[in-house]
Coordinates of C-alpha atoms in Angstrom, one line a residue:
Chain A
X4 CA -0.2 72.4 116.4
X5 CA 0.4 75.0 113.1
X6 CA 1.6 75.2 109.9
X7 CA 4.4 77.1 108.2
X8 CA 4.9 78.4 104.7
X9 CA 8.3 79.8 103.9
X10 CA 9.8 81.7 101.0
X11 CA 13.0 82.7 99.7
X12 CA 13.8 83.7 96.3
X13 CA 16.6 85.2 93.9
X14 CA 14.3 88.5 93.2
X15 CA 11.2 89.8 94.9
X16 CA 8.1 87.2 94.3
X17 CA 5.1 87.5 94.9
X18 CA 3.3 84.6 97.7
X19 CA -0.4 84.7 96.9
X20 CA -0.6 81.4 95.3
X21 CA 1.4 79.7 98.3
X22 CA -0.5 81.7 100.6
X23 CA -4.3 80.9 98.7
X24 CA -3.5 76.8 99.2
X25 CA -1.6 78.0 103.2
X26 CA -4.6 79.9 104.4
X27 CA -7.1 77.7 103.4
X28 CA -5.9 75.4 106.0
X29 CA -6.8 77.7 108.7
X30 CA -10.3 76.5 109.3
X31 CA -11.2 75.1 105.7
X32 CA -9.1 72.5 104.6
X33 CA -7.3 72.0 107.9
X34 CA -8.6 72.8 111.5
X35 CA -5.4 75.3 112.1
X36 CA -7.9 78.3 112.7
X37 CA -6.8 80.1 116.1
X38 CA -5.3 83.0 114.3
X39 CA -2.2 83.6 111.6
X40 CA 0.3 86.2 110.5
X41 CA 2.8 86.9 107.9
X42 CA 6.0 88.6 107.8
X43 CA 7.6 90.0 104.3
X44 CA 11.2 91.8 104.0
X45 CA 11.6 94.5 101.9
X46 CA 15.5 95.2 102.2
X47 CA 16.0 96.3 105.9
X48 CA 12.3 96.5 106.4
X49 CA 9.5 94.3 107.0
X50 CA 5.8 94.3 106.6
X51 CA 4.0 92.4 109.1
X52 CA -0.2 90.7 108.9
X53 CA -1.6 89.4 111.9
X54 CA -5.3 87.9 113.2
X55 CA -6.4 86.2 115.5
X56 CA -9.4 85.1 113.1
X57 CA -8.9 82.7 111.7
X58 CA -7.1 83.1 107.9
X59 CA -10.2 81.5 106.0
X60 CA -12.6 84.7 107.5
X61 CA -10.2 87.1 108.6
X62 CA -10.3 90.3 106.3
X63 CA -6.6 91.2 106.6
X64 CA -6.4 87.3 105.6
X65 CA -8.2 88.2 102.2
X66 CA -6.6 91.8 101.5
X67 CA -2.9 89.8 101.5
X68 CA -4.4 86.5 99.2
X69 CA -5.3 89.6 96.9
X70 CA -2.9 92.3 96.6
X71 CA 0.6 91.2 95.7
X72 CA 3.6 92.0 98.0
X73 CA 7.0 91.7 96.4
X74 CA 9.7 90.1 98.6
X75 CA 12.6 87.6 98.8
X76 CA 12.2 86.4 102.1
X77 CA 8.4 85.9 103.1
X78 CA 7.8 83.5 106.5
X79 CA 3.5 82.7 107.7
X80 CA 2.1 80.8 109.8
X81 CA -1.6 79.5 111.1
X82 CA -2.3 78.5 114.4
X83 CA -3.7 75.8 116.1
X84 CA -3.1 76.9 119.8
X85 CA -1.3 75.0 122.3
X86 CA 0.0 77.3 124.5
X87 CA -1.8 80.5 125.3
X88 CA -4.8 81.6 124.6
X89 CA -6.3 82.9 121.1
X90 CA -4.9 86.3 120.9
X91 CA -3.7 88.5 118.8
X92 CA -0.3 88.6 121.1
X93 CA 0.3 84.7 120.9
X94 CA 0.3 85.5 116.6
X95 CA 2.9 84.2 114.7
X96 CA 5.4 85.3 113.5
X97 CA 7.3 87.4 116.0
X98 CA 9.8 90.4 115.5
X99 CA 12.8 91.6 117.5
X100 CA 15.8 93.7 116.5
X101 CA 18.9 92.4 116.7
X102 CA 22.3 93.8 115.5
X103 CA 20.3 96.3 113.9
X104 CA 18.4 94.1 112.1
X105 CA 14.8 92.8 112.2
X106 CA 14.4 88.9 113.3
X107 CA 11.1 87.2 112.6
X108 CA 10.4 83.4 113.8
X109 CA 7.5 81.2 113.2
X110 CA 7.3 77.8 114.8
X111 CA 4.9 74.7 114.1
X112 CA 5.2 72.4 117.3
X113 CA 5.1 71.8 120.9
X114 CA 7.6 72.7 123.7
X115 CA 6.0 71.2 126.7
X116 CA 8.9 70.9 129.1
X117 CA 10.3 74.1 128.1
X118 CA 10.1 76.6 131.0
X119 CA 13.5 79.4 130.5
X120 CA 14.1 81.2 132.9
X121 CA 13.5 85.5 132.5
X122 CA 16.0 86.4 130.2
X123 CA 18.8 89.3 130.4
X124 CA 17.3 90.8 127.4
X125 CA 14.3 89.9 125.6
X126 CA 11.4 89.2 127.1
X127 CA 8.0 87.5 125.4
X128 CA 5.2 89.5 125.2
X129 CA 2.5 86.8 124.5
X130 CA 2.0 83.4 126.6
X131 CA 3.4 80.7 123.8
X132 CA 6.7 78.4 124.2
X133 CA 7.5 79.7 120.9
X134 CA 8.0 83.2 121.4
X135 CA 9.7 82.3 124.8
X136 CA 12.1 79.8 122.7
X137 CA 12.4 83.0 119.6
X138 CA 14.1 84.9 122.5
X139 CA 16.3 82.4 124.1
X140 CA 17.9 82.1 120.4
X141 CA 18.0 86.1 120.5
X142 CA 19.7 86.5 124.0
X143 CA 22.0 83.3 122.9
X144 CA 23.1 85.2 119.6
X145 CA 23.3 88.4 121.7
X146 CA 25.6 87.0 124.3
X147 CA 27.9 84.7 122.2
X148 CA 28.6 87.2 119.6
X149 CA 28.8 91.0 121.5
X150 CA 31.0 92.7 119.1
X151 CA 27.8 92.0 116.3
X152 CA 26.8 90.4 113.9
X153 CA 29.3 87.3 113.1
X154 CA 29.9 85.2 109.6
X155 CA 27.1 83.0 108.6
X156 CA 29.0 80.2 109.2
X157 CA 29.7 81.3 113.0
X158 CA 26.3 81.9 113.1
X159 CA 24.8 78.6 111.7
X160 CA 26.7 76.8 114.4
X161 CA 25.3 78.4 117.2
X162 CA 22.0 78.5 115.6
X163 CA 22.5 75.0 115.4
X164 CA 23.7 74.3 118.7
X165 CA 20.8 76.1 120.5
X166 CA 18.1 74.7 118.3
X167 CA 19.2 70.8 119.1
X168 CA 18.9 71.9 123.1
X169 CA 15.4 73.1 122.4
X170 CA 14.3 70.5 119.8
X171 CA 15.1 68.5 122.7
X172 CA 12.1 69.6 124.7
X173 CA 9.6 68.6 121.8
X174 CA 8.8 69.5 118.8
X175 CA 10.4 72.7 117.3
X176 CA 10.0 73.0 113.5
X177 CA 10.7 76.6 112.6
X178 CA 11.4 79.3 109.9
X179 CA 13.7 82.2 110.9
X180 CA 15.0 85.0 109.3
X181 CA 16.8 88.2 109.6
X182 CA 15.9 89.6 105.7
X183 CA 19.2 88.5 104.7
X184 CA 19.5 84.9 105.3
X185 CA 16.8 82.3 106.1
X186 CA 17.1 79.4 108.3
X187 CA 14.5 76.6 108.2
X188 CA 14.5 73.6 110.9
X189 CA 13.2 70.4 110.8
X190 CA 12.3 68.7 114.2
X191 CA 9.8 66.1 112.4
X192 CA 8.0 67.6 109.5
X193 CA 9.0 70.1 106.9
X194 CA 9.1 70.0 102.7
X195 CA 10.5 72.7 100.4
X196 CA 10.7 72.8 96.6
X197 CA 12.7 74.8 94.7
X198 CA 11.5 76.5 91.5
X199 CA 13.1 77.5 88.3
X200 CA 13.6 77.6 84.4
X201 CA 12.5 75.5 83.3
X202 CA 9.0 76.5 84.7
X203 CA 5.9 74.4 84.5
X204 CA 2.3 75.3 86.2
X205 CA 1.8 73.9 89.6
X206 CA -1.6 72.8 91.1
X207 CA -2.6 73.7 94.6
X208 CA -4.1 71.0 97.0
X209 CA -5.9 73.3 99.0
X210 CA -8.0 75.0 96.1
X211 CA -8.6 74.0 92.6
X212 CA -6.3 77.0 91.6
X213 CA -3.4 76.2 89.2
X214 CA -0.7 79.0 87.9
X215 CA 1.5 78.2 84.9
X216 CA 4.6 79.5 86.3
X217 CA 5.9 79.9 82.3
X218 CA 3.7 83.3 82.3
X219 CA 4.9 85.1 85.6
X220 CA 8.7 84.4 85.3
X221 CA 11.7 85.0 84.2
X222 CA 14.8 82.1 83.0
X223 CA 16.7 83.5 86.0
X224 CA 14.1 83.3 88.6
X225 CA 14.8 81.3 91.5
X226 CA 12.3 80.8 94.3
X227 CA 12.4 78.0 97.0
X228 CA 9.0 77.7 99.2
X229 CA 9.3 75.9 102.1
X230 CA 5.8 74.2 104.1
X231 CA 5.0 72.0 106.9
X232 CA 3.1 69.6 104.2
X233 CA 3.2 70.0 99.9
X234 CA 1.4 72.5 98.8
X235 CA 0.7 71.4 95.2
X236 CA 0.0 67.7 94.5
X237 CA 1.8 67.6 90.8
X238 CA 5.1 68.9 91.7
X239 CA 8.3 66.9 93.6
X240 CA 8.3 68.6 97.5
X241 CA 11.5 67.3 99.1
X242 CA 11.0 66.7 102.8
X243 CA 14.0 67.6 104.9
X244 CA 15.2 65.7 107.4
X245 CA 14.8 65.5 110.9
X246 CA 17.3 67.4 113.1
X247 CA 18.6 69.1 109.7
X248 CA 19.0 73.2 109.7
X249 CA 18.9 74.7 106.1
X250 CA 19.8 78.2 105.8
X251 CA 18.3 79.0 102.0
X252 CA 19.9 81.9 99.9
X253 CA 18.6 82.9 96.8
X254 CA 16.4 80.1 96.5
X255 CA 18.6 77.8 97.1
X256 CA 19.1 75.6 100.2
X257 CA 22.8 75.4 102.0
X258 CA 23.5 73.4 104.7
X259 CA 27.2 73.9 106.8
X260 CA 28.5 70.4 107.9
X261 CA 31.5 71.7 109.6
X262 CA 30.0 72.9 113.1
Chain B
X25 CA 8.4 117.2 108.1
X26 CA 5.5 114.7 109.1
X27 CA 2.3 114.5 110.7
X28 CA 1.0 112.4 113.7
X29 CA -2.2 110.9 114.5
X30 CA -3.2 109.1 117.8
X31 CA -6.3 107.6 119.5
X32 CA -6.6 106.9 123.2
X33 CA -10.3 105.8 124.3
X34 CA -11.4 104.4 127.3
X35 CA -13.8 101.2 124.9
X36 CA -11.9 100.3 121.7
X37 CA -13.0 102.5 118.9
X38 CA -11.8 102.2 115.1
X39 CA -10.3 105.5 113.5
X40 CA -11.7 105.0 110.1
X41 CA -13.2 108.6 110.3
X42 CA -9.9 110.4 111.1
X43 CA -7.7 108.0 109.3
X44 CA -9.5 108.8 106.2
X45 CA -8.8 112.9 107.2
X46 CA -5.4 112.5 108.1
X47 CA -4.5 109.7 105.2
X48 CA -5.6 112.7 103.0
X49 CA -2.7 114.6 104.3
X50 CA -0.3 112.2 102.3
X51 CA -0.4 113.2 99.0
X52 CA -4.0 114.3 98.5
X53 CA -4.3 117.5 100.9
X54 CA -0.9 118.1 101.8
X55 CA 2.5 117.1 100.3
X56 CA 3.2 114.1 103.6
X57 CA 4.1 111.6 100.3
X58 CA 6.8 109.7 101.8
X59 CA 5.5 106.8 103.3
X60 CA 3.1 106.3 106.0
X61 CA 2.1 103.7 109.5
X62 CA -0.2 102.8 112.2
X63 CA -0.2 100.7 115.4
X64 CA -3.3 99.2 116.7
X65 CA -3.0 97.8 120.1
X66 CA -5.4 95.0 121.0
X67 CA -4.4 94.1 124.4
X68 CA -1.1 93.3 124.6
X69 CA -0.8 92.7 121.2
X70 CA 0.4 95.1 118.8
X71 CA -1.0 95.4 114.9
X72 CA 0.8 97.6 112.0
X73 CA 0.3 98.5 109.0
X74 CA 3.1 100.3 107.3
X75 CA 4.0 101.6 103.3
X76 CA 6.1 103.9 101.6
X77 CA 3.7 104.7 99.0
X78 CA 1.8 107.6 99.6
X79 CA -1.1 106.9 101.7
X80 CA -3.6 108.5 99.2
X81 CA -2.2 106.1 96.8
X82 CA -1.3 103.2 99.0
X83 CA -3.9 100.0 98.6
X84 CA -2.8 98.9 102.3
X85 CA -4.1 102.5 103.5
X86 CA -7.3 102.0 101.6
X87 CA -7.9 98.7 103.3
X88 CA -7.0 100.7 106.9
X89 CA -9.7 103.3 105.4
X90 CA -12.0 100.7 104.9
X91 CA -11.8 98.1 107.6
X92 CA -12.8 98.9 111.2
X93 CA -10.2 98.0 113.2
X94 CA -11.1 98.9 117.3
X95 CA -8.6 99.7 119.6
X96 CA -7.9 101.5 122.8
X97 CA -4.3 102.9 121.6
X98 CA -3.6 103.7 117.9
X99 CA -0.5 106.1 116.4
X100 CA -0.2 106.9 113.0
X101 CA 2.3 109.1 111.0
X102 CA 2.2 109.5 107.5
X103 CA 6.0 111.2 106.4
X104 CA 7.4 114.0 104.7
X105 CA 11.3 112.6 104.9
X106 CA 14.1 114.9 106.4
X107 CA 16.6 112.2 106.9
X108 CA 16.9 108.6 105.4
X109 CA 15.5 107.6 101.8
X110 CA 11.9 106.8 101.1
X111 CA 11.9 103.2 102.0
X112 CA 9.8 101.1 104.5
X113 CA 12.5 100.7 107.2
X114 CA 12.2 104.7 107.7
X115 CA 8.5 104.6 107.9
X116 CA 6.9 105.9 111.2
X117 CA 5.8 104.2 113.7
X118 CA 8.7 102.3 115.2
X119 CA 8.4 99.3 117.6
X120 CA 10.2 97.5 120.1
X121 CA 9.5 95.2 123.4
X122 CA 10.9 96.8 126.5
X123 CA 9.9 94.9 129.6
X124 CA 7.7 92.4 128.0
X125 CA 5.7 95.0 126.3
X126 CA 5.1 96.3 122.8
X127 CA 6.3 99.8 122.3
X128 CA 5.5 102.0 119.5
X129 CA 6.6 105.4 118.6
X130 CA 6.4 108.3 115.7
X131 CA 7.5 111.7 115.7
X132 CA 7.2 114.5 113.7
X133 CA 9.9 116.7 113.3
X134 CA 13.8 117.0 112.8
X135 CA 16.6 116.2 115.0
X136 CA 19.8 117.6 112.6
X137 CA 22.4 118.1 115.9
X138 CA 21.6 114.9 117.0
X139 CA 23.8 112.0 116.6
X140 CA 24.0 109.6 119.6
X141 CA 26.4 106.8 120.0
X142 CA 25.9 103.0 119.5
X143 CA 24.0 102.1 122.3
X144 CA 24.0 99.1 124.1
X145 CA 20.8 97.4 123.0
X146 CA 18.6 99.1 120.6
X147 CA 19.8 100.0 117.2
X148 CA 18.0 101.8 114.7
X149 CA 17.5 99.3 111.5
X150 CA 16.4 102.3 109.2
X151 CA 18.1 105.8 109.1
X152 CA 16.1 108.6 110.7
X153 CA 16.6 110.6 113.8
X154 CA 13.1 109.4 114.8
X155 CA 14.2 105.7 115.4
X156 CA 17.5 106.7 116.6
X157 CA 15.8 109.6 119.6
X158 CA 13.2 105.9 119.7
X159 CA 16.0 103.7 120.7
X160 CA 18.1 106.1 122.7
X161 CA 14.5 106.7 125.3
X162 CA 14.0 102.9 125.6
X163 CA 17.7 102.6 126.5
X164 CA 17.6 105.3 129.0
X165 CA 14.4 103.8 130.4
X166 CA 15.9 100.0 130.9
X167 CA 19.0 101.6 132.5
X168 CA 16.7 103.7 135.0
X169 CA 14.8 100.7 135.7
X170 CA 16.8 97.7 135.8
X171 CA 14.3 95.9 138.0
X172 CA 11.5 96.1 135.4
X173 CA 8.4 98.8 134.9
X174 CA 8.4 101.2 137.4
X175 CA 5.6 103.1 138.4
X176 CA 3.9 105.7 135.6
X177 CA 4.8 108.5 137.9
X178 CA 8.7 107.5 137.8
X179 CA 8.2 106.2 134.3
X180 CA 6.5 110.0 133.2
X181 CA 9.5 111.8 135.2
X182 CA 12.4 109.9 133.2
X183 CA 10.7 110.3 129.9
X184 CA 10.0 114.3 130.8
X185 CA 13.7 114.3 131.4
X186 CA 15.2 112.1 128.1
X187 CA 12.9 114.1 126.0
X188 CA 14.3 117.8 127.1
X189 CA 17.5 116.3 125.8
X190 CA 16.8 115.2 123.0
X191 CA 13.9 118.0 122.5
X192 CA 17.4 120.6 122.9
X193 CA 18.7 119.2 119.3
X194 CA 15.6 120.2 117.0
X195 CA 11.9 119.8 116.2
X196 CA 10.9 116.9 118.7
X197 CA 6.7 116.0 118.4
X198 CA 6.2 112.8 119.3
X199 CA 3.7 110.1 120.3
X200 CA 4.8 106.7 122.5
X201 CA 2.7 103.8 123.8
X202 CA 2.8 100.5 125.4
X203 CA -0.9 99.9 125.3
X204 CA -1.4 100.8 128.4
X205 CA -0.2 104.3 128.5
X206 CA -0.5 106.8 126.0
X207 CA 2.3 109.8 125.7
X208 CA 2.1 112.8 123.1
X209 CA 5.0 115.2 124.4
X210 CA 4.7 118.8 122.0
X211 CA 8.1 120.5 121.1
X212 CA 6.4 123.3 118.7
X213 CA 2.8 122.0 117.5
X214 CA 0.3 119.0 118.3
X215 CA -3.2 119.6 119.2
X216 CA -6.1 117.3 121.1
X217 CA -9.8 117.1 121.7
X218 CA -11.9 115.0 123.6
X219 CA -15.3 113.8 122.7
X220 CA -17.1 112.5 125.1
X221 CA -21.6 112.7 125.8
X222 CA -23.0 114.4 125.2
X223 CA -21.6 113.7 121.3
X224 CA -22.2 115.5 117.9
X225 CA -21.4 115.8 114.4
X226 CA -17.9 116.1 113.3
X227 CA -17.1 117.3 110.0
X228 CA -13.1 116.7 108.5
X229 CA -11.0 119.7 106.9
X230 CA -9.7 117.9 104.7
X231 CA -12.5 115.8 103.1
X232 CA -16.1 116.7 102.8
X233 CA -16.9 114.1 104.9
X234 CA -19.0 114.3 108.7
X235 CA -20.0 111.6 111.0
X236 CA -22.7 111.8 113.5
X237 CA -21.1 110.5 116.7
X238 CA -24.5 110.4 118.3
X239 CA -25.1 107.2 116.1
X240 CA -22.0 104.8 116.9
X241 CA -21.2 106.0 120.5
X242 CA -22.5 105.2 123.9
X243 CA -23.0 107.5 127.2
X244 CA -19.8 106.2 128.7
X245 CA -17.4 106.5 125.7
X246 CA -14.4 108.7 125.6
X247 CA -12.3 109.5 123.1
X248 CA -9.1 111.8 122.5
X249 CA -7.8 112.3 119.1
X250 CA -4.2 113.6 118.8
X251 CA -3.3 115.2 115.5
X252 CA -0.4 117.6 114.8
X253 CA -3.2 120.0 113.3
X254 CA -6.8 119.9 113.9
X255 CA -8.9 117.2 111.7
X256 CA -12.5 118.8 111.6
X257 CA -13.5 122.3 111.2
X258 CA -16.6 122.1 113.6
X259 CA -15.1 121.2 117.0
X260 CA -12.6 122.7 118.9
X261 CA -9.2 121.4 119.7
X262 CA -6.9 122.3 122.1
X263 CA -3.5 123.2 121.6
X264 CA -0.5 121.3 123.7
X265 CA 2.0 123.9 124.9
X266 CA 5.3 123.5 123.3
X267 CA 7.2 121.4 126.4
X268 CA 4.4 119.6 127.5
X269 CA 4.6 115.7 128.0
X270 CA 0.9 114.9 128.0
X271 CA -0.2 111.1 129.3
X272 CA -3.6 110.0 127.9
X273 CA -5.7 107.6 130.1
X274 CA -9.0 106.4 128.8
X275 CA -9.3 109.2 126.7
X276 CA -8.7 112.4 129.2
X277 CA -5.2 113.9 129.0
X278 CA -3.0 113.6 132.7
X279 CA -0.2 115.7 133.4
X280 CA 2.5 114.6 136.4
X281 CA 3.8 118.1 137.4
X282 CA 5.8 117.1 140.4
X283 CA 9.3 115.9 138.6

C-alpha cells in the first residue's frame, strides 16, 4: 500500500518540512519505494513531480525537498505497488480537467474487487484501481451535474455517495482536490493537524529535523497537513474517522452532515 | 509570440544540450520571458515541468538543464504572452487524456479571430488561444472517432483538416503528441534536422556551447529536433513549408499526402 501527505492552508506555504519526514518513507524509513509524485496549485494552475524511483534517490525527489514551492493546496503520495507495475504512468497523483478546472487524486489502499466498466468519458492511462476509481468520480460528477460545476454542498453529497460505493470494494483512503476545495477520505487510516498562532516548533519522526514554526509565520497563518500516519512525534495529529469525508478550506476542516 | 522545441528519437535520448540553447531563448537570448514547459514521455507516462518565471531565471529549468531526463517524445515552449496574463495555467505545453492516452500540445503563434464555443468536454482552465485551438482538436477528434483511436492515416487526415480551420484565424505553429506519434504542423516558421551516423559536433547559436555527438550516440540512433528557429550554427536544418502537417516516427519526418 502508499502513503499520503496533504496540505491546505490560508496563504501559500511552503511543504518541504512535511515533504523531508513524507519522502523518507519511500525506501528509508518505510518500504513505500515504487515511485511518488506531487501535485501543487497555483490559482488555476498546477505543478506536478513524478518518479518512479523511489523518493529517498530520485533526483526530482531532492530538487522539490530543496527548493520551496508556494501553494495552498499541495496533495503527494509514495507508492508501494499493488496494482500495476512500477511505472511512471501508475504515479500518483493523477490530473484531469473537469468543469474547466484541474482535478488531482491520490489514494493509499486497495480496490481488489473493483473492475468499472470503460467509462463514457475518462479513461485511465495507467494499470492501478486508483486511477480507474479517480475517473469513475469524474464521469459521476460529469454526468450528475451537466450544466457545471454545482455548490459545494451539492457536490460533497455526491462525492460522498460515490466514495461509500467504492470504499466498499476495499480500502480507499484518498486526498482530492480541484485547487479550490480539498476533500480528504478516510476508509481506515488518516490524521491531520491543523497549525496556527500560537505557533510552536514541530519535530519530524522521519528525520531528526525540527522547524520552530514561530520564525516562518505569521499570527494569521493557517495551515492544516493531512497524512496517512503523524508526521512529527511532539505535536497532537487528530485521526479522522473511518467512513468520514472532510473537505478542508483555509486550513480548516468542514464536514456537511446534511447529505 | 513563443518558441517551440521538440524531440522525436527512435532510443530515448535527454535534451539537455538543446534545452540549454533553447532555455536561452527566455530571457537570456531573446525576450520569450513569460513562462516556459516541457513534456517528457516515458512510455505511456507523461512527465512536465512547467514555470512562469523566465526560464533563464527559473530554478526548475536549471534542474531540467542539468538532469538527464531520456525520452522518445519531448515538447517544450518557452512563452512570449499574446493572450492571458503571465501565470502557470497559460504556460505551454497543455495536456489532456483522449482515448486513454496522454496528450500534450504547444503552439507558437496568435489566434486573435478565434473564439470557439463551449464545447462539450474539454475546457480550457487558463486563457490562451493555444489551449482553447488544444481543446477544440481533441473534441473534433473524439467526435470523429467515437469508437476509440483510429488508424494514424485517419487520425493525420482529421488533424490536417481541424488545423486548416483553425490555421485560417492567425499564426498557428504547433507541436502534438501522444507518445506514440509525434505532429509539428508549420503555419509561417518551424524548422527540423535529423541526426543520425554517421554523427558530429554540434555547436548552439545561442550559447557557446558544442557537443560531440560521436561520444554519447550509437550507430542505430536517430534523432529529430524541432525548433521554431535553428539551434546550432554548424548543421543544417530544414525548413517546414508553411501548411505542412509533419508526423515524426523514430526520428524521420512522414507525410500522409492522400487526404
Amino acid at each position: 500500500m502508499c502513503q499520503l501527505l496533504g496540505m491546505n492552508c490560508n496563504v501559500p506555504t511552503d511543504i518541504c518540512f512535511s515533504f523531508e519526514g513524507f519522502s523518507a518513507r519511500g525506501g528509508k524509513t518505510d518500504h513505500h519505494s515504487d515511485g511518488w509524485g506531487i501535485a501543487f496549485f497555483e490559482g488555476k494552475g498546477c505543478r506536478m513531480f513524478l518518479d518512479d524511483q523511489p523518493s529517498v534517490a530520485s533526483p526530482v525527489a531532492e530538487f522539490v525537498r530543496s527548493y520551496p514551492i508556494h501553494s495552498t493546496h499541495v496533495i503527494a503520495h509514495i507508492r508501494k505497488a499493488t496494482q500495476g507495475e512500477v511505472a511512471l504512468h501508475n504515479c500518483h497523483p493523477f490530473r484531469r480537467e473537469l468543469w474547466g478546472k484541474y482535478w488531482v487524486f491520490a489514494h493509499n489502499g486497495n480496490l481488489p474487487d473493483f473492475h468499472p466498466e470503460n467509462m463514457g468519458f475518462y479513461q485511465a492511462v495507467g494499470d492501478t484501481d486508483s486511477e480507474k476509481a479517480f475517473c469513475m468520480m469524474l464521469e459521476t460528477l460529469r454526468e450528475r451535474f451537466p450544466e457545471g460545476e454545482p455548490s459545494i454542498k451539492e457536490l460533497y453529497c455526491v462525492l460522498q455517495e460515490i466514495t461509500s460505493v467504492i470504499a466498499k470494494l476495499g480500502i480507499f483512503n484518498y486526498l482530492l482536490s480541484d485547487g479550490e476545495h480539498f476533500f480528504a477520505y478516510c476508509s481506515t487510516k488518516l490524521s491531520y493537524i491543523v497549525r496556527q498562532a500560537p505557533f510552536a516548533a514541530a519535530h519530524l519522526i522521519d528525520q531528526d529535523m525540527t522547524v520552530d514554526f514561530r520564525e516562518v509565520t505569521t499570527e494569521r497563518d493557517r495551515v492544516a497537513v493531512i497524512a496517512t500516519t503523524p508526521l512529527t512525534d511532539n505535536e497532537v495529529w487528530t485521526q479522522i474517522q473511518p467512513g468520514e469525508l472532510l473537505v478542508f478550506q483555509d486550513g480548516l476542516p468542514l464536514k456537511y452532515t446534511l447529505c
